[in-house]
Short mmCIF file of C-alpha atoms in Angstrom, two decimals:
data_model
loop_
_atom_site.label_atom_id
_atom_site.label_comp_id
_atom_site.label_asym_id
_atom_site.label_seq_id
_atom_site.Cartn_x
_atom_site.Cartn_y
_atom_site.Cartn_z
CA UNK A 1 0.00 0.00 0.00
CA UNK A 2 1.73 3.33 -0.83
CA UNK A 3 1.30 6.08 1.69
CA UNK A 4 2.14 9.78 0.63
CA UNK A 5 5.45 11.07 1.99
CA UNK A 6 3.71 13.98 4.38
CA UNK A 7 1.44 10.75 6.17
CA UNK A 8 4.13 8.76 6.80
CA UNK A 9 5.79 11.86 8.45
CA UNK A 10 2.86 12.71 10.22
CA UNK A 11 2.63 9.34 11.51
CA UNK A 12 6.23 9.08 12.77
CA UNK A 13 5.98 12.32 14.80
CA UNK A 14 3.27 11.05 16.82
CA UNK A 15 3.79 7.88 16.96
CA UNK A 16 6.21 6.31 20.09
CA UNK A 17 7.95 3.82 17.78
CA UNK A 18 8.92 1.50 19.68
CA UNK A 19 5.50 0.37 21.34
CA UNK A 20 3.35 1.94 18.04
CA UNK A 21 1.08 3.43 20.88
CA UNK A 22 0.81 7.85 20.22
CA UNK A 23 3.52 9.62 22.05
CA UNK A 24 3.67 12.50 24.15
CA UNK A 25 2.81 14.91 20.93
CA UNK A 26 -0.56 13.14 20.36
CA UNK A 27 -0.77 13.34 24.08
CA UNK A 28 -0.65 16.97 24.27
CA UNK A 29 -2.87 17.46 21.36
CA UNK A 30 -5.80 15.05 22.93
CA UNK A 31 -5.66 16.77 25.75
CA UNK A 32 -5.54 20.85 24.08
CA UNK A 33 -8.54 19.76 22.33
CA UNK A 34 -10.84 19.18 25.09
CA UNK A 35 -9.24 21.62 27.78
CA UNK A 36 -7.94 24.71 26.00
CA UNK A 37 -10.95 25.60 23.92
CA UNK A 38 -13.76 23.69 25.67
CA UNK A 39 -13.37 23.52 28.89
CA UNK A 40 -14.27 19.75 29.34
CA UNK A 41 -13.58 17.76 31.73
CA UNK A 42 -10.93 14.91 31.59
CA UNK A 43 -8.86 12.59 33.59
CA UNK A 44 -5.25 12.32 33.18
CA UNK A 45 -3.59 9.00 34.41
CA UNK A 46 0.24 8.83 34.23
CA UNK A 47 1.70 5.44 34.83
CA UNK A 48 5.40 4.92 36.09
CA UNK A 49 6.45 0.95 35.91
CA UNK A 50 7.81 0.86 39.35
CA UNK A 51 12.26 -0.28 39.63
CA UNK A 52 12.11 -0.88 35.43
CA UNK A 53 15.99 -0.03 35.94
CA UNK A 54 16.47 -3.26 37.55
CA UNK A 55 14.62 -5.48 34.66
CA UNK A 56 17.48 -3.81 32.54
CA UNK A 57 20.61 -4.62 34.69
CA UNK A 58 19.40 -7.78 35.16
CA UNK A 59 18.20 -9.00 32.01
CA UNK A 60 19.60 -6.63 29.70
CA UNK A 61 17.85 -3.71 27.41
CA UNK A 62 16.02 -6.05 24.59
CA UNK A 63 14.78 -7.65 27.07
CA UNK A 64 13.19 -4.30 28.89
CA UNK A 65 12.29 -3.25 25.01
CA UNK A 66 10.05 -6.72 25.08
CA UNK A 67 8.38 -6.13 28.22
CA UNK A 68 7.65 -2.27 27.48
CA UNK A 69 5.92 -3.79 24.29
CA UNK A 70 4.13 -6.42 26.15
CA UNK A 71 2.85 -3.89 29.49
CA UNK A 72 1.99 -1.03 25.98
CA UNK A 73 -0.37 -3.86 24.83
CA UNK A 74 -2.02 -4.44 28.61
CA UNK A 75 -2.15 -1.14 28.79
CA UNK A 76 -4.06 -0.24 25.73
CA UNK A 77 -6.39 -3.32 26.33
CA UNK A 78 -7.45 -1.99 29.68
CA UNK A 79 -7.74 1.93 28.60
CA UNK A 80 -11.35 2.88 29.17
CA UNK A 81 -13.57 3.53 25.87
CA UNK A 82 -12.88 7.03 24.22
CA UNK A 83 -9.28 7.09 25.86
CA UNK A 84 -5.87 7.78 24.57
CA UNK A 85 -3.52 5.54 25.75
CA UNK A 86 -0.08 6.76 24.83
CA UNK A 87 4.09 6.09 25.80
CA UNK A 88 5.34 9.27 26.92
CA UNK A 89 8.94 8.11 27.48
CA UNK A 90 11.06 5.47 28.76
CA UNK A 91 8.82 3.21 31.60
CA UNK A 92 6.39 5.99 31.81
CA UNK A 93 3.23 5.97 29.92
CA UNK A 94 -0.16 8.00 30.02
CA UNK A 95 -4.42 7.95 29.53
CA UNK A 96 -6.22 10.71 28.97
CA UNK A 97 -9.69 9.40 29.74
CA UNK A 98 -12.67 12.05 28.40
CA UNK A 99 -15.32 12.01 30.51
CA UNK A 100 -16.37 13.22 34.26
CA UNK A 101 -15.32 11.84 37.14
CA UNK A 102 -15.02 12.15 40.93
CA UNK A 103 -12.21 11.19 42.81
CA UNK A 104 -13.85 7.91 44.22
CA UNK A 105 -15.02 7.29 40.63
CA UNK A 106 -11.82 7.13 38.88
CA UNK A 107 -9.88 5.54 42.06
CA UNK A 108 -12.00 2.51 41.42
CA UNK A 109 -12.77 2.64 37.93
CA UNK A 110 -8.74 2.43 37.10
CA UNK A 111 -8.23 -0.24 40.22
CA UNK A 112 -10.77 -2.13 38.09
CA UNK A 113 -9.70 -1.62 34.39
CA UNK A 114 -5.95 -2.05 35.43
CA UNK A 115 -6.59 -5.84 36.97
CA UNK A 116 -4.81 -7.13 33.51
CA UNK A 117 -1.61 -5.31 33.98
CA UNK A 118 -0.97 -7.03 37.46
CA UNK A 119 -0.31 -10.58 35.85
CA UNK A 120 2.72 -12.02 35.76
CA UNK A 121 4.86 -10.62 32.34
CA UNK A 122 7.41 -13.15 31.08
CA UNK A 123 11.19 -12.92 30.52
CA UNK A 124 12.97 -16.06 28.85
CA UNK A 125 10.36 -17.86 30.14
CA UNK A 126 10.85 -16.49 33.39
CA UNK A 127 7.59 -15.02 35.47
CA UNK A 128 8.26 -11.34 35.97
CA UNK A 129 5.93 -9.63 38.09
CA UNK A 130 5.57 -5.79 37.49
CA UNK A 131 4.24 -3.16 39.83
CA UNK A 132 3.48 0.57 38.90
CA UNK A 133 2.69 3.15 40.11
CA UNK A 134 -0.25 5.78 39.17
CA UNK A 135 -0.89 9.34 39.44
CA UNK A 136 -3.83 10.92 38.34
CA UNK A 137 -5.08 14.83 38.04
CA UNK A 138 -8.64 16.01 36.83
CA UNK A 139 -9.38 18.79 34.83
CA UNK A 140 -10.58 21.72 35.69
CA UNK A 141 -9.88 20.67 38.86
CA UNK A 142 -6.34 20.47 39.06
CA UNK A 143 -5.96 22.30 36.17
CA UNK A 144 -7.13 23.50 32.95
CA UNK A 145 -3.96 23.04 30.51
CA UNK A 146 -2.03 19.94 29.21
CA UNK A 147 1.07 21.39 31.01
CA UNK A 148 -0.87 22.10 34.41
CA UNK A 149 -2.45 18.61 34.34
CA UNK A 150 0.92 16.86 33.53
CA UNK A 151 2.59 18.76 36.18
CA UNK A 152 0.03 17.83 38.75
CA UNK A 153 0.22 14.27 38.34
CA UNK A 154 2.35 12.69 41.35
CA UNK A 155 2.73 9.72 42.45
CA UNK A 156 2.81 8.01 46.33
CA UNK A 157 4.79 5.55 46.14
CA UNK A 158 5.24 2.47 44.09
CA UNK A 159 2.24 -0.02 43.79
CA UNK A 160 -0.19 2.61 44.23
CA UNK A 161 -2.76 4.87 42.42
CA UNK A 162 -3.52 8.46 43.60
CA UNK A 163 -5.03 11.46 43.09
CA UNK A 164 -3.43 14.93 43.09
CA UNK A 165 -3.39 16.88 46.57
CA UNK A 166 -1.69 20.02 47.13
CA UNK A 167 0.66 18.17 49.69
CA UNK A 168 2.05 16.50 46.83
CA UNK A 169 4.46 19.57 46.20
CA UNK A 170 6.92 18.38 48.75
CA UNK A 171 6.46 14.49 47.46
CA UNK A 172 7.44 15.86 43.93
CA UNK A 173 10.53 17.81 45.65
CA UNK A 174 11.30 14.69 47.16
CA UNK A 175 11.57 12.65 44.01
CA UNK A 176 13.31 15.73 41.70
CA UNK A 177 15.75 15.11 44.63
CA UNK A 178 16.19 11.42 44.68
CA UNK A 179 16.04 11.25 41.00
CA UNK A 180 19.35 13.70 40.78
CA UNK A 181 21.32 11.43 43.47
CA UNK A 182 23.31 9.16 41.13
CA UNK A 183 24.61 11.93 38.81
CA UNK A 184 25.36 13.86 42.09
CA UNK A 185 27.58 11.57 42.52
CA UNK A 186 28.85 11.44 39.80
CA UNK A 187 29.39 14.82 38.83
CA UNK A 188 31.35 15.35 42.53
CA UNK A 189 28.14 17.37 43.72
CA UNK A 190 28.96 15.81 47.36
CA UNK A 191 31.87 16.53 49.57
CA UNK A 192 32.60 16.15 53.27
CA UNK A 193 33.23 18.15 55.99
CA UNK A 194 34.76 17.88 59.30
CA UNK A 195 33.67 18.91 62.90
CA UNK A 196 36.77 18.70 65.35
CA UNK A 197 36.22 16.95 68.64
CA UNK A 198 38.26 18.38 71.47
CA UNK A 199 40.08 15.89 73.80
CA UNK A 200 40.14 17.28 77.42
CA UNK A 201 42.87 15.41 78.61
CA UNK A 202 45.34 16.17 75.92
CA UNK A 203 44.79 19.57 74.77
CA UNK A 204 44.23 19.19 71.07
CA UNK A 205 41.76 17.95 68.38
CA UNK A 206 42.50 14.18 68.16
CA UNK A 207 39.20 12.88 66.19
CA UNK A 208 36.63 14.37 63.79
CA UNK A 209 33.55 13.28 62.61
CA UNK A 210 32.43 13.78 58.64
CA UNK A 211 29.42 15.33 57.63
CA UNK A 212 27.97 15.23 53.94
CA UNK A 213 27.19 18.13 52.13
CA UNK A 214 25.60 18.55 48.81
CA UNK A 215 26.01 21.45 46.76
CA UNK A 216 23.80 21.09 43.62
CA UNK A 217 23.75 22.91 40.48
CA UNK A 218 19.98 22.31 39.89
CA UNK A 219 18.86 22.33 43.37
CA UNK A 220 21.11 24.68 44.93
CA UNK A 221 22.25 23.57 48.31
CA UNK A 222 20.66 20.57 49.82
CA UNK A 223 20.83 20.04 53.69
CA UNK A 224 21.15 16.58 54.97
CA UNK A 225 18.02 16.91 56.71
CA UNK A 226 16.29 17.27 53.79
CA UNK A 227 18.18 14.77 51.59
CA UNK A 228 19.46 11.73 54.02
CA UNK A 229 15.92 10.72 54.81
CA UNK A 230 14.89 10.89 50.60
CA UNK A 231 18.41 8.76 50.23
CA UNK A 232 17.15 6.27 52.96
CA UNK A 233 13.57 6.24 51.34
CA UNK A 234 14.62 5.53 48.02
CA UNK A 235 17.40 2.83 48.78
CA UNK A 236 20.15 5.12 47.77
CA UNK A 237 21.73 5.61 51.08
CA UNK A 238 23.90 2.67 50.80
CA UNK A 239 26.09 3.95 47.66
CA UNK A 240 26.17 6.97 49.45
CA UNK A 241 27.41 5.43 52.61
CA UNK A 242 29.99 3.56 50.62
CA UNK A 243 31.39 7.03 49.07
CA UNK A 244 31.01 9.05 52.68
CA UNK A 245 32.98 5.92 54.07
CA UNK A 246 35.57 5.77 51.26
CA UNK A 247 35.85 9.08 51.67
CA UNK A 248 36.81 9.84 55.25
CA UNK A 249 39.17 6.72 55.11
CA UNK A 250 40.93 8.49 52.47
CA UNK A 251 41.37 11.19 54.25
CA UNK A 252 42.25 9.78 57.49
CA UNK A 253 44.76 8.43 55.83
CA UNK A 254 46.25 11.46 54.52
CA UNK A 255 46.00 12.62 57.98
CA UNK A 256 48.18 9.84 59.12
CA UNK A 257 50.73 10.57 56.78
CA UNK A 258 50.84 13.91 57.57
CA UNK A 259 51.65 12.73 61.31
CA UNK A 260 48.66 15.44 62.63
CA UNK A 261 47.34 14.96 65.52
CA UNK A 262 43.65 13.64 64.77
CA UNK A 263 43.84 9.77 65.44
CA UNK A 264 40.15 8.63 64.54
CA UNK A 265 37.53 9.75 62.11
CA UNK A 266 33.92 9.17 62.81
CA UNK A 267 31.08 8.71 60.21
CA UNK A 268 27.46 8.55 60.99
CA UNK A 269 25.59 5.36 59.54
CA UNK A 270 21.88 5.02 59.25
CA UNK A 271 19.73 2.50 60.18
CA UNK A 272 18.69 1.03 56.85
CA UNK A 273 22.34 1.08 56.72
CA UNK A 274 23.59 -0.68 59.68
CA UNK A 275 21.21 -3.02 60.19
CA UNK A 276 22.17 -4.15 56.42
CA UNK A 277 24.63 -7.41 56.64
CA UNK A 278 26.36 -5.61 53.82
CA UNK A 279 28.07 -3.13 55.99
CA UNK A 280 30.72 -5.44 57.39
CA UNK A 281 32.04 -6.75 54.31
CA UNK A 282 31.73 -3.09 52.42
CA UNK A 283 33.69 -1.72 55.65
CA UNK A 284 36.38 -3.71 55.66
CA UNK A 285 37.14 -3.61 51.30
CA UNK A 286 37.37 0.44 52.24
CA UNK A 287 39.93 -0.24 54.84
CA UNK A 288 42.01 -2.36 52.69
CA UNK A 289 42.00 0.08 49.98
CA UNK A 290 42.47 3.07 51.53
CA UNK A 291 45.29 0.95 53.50
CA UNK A 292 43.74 2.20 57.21
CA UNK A 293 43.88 0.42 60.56
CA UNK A 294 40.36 -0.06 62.03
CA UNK A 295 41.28 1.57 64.72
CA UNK A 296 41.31 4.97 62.99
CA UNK A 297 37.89 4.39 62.41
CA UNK A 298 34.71 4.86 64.39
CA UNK A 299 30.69 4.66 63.44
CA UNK A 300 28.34 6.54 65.17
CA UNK A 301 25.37 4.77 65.50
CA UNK A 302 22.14 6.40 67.31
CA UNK A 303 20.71 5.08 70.57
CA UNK A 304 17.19 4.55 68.92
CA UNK A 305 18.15 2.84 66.01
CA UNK A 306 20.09 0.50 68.59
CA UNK A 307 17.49 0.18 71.52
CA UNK A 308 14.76 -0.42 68.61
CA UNK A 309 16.59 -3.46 66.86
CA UNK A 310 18.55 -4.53 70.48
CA UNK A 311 19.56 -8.03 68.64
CA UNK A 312 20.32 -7.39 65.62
CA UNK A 313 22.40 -4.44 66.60
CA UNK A 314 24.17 -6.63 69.04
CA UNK A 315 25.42 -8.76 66.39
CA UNK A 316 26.29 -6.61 64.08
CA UNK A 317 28.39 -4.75 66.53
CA UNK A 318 30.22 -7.36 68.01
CA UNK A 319 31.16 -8.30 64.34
CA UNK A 320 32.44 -4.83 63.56
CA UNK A 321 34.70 -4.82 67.34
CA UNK A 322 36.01 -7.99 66.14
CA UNK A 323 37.75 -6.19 62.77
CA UNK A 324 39.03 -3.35 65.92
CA UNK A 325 36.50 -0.38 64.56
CA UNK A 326 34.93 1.72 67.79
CA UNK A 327 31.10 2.05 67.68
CA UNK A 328 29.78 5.31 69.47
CA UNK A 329 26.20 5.60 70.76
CA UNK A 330 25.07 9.01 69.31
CA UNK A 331 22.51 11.21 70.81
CA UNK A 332 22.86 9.22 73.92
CA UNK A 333 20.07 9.65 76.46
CA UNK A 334 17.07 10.03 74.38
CA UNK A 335 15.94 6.78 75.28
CA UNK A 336 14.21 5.72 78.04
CA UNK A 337 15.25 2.00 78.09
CA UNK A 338 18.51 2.32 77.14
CA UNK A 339 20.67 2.12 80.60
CA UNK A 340 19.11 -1.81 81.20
CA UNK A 341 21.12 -2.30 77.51
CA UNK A 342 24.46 -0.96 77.85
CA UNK A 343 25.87 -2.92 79.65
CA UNK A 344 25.62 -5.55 76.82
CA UNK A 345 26.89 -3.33 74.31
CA UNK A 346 30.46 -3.35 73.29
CA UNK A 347 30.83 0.00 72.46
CA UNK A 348 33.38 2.76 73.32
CA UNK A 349 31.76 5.98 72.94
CA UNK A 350 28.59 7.68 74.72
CA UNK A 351 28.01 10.85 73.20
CA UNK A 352 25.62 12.85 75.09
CA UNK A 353 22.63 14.33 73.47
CA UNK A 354 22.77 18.71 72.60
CA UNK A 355 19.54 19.08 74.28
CA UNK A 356 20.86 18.31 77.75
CA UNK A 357 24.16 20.52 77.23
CA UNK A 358 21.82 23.62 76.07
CA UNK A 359 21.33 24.14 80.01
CA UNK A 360 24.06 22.74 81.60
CA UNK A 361 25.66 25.91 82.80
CA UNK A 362 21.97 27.19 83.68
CA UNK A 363 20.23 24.55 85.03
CA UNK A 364 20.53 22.31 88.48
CA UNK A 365 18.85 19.60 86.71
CA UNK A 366 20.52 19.57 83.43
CA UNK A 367 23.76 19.96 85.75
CA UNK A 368 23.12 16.84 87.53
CA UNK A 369 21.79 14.58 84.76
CA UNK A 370 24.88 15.05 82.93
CA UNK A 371 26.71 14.29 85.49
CA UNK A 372 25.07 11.22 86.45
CA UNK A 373 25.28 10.33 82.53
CA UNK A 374 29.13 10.92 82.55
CA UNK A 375 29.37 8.80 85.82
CA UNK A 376 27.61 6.08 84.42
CA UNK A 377 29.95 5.58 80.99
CA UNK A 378 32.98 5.65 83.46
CA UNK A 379 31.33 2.36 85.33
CA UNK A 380 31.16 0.58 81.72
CA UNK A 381 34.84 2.28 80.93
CA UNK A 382 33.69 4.27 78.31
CA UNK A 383 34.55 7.97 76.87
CA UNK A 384 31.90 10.52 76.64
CA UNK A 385 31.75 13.18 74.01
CA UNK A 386 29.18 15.98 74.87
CA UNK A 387 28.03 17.88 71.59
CA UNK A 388 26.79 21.23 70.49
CA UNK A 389 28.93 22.86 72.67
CA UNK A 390 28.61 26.28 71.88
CA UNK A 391 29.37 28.41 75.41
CA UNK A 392 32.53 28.59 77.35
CA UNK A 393 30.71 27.84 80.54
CA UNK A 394 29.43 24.97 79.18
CA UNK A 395 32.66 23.81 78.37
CA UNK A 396 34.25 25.02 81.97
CA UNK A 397 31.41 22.52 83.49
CA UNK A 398 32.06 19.77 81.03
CA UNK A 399 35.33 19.65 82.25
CA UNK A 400 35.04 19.58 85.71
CA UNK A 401 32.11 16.73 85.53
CA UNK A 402 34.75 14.35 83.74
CA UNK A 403 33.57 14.69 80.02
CA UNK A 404 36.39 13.48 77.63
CA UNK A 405 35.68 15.56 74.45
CA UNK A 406 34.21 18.60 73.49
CA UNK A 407 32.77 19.01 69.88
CA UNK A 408 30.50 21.86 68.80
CA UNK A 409 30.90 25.81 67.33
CA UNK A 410 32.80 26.46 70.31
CA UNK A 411 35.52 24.36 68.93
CA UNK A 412 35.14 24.67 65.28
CA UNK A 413 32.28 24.54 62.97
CA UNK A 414 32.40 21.47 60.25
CA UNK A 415 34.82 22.34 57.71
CA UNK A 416 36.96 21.16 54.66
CA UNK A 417 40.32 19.34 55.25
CA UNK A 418 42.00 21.95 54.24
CA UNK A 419 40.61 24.77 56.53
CA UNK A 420 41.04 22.32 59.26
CA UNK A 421 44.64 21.71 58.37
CA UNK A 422 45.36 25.75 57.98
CA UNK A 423 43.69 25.65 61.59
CA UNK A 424 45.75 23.11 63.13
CA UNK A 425 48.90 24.80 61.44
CA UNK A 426 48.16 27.79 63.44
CA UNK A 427 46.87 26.26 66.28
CA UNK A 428 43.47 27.98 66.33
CA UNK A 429 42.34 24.57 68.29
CA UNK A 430 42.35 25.52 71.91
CA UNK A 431 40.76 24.90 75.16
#
């Protein structure tokens, strides 16, 4: 059959060639017809195949090519009447469904027409079983354009279909973020800095702990507060773990070499993290390539993670004291339960929560419960580190009630190696 040069043209531009389903042109115009001029109503679904990165590493691309074909097909078999069902790019495909709905309506109208794509999809003869996620925004409800509409479709979380809510703003923050994590790292958007801890007993800084920082090009910069809990969320805290830890050994090691004065550096590991039996292993490849004793090396873990997961933590410590890391128990005394535990623990550092220094040098109470803290790691033999000390008479206190180390802005704020090393030169560091 011959077909004039301009159809065939016409045809290729809005047609996703890989599945033959329209693409994100025909999507647009669908959608301009009804909203722009009219004013109809119409319900935009966009579907994200939930992890499709995965089917690719593990079975390779032609493979993901033959399932995208096979989920296009579900998906235009179970596209309502009068809908456009179209592949808008990569794993992510759309329905613009013409009619009036409320948000009950089309929550169980697409729970019902998407039964088919929940079947089991085949790979070398291999069940596969997909999951997706769908977002869905009603105009003129959520909007009265094609952009609007698009831009108000969010998803939360995988498996799931929902309807847009203004609270969704932060959600699509959230994923802009995690969704710019692995070229982040990449690009060398990351970089660590270094709080000093203060040792009492010998006059000088003799351990540091390393704190991520993100400067981003797109995003500006990032605070960990905002980004650590996305990176947990979203599984991409252990590759960033890996780097932080890689990292600071590195360094450390420089230190070494440099004979300063700073014996151990501390890094901060979550709880998906450490209660992963992959952090062992991955600890102990970074100490034999950065060529570092354990003993330069100490994880702060936090007292709830610990006192939530008692056994497993157990174990998992006693496995990283056997390779001669030190464990410290951050934000120490946050946790009611914890003093019947400690004893069992075999860690070597208490580090006592900022919210009981803020009054130390103020209040009776705080006074005597960090004193009774202090007294209580020198029973199990440990060292106490007292954070977010920011006054002189806190520190003047700390001193006399046996604390070990100091570490807050009355020391030194977190900075780069190379401030600290200017610092040390001069010996800014100073009781």
């Amino acid at each position: 059959m011959f077909f004039p040069r301009k159809k065939i043209a016409f045809r290729l531009e809005r047609t996703d060639q890989l599945t033959q389903l329209p693409n994100r042109s025909s999507l647009e115009k669908f959608i301009h017809a009804r909203t722009t001029p009219l004013n109809l109503p119409i319900a935009v679904v966009v579907i994200d195949i939930d992890n499709f990165n995965w089917i690719n590493e593990e079975y390779g691309y032609e493979s993901g090519n033959a399932l995208i074909v096979e989920f296009s097909q579900r998906f235009v078999f179970s596209a309502p009447p009068h809908s456009l069902a179209a592949r808008i790019e990569g794993n992510k495909f759309a329905l613009a469904i013409p009619s009036t709905y409320n948000s009950q309506e089309i929550q169980t109208m697409l729970s019902e027409q998407f039964l088919p794509l929940q079947n089991f999809f085949h790979v070398f003869g291999e069940p596969v079983h997909l999951t997706f996620s769908a977002g869905v925004a009603l105009a003129s409800e959520d909007g009265s354009d094609y952009y609007t509409l698009l831009r108000h479709v969010k998803h939360n979380g995988k498996n799931d279909i929902v309807l847009y809510d203004a609270s969704f703003q932060q959600q699509d923050l959230e994923r802009r973020l995690a969704m710019s994590f692995q070229s982040a790292l990449q690009n060398g958007e990351f970089y660590l800095c270094y709080q000093p801890k203060f040792n009492v007993h010998k006059g000088c800084v003799d351990s540091v702990e390393a704190l991520i920082r993100w400067n981003s090009p797109i995003h500006g910069v990032v605070s960990p507060a905002t980004f650590i809990p996305i990176a947990e969320k979203n599984g991409f805290i252990f590759d960033l773990t890996k780097w932080i830890l890689g990292e600071a050994c590195r360094q450390m090691k420089k230190w070494k070499q440099m004979n300063h004065t700073i014996e151990r550096v501390a890094v901060n590991i979550s709880a998906p993290m450490f209660l992963s039996d992959r952090l062992p292993k991955m600890i102990s490849h970074i100490l034999y390539d950065s060529r570092l004793e354990a003993r330069h090396l100490e994880l702060e873990i936090t007292e709830t993670v610990i006192m939530a997961h008692f056994d497993a933590a157990l174990t998992i410590i006693n496995s990283l004291k056997k390779e001669g890391i030190s464990i410290s128990l951050d934000d120490f005394g946050t946790w009611v339960s914890s003093l019947t535990y400690l004893k069992k623990l075999l860690i070597d550092t208490l580090k006592i929560d900022k919210s009981f220094i803020d009054g130390v040098h103020t209040s009776f109470e705080d006074k005597a419960l960090v004193e009774m803290i202090i007294q209580l790691a020198k029973l199990f033999k440990l060292s106490v580190v007292t954070e977010g000390v920011e006054k002189q008479e806190q520190m003047s206190i700390l001193k006399k009630l046996g604390c070990d180390s100091i570490q807050g802005y009355l020391i030194s704020w977190s900075e780069r190696p190379d401030i600290l090393e200017a610092r040390y030169a001069q010996k800014k560091y100073g009781s």
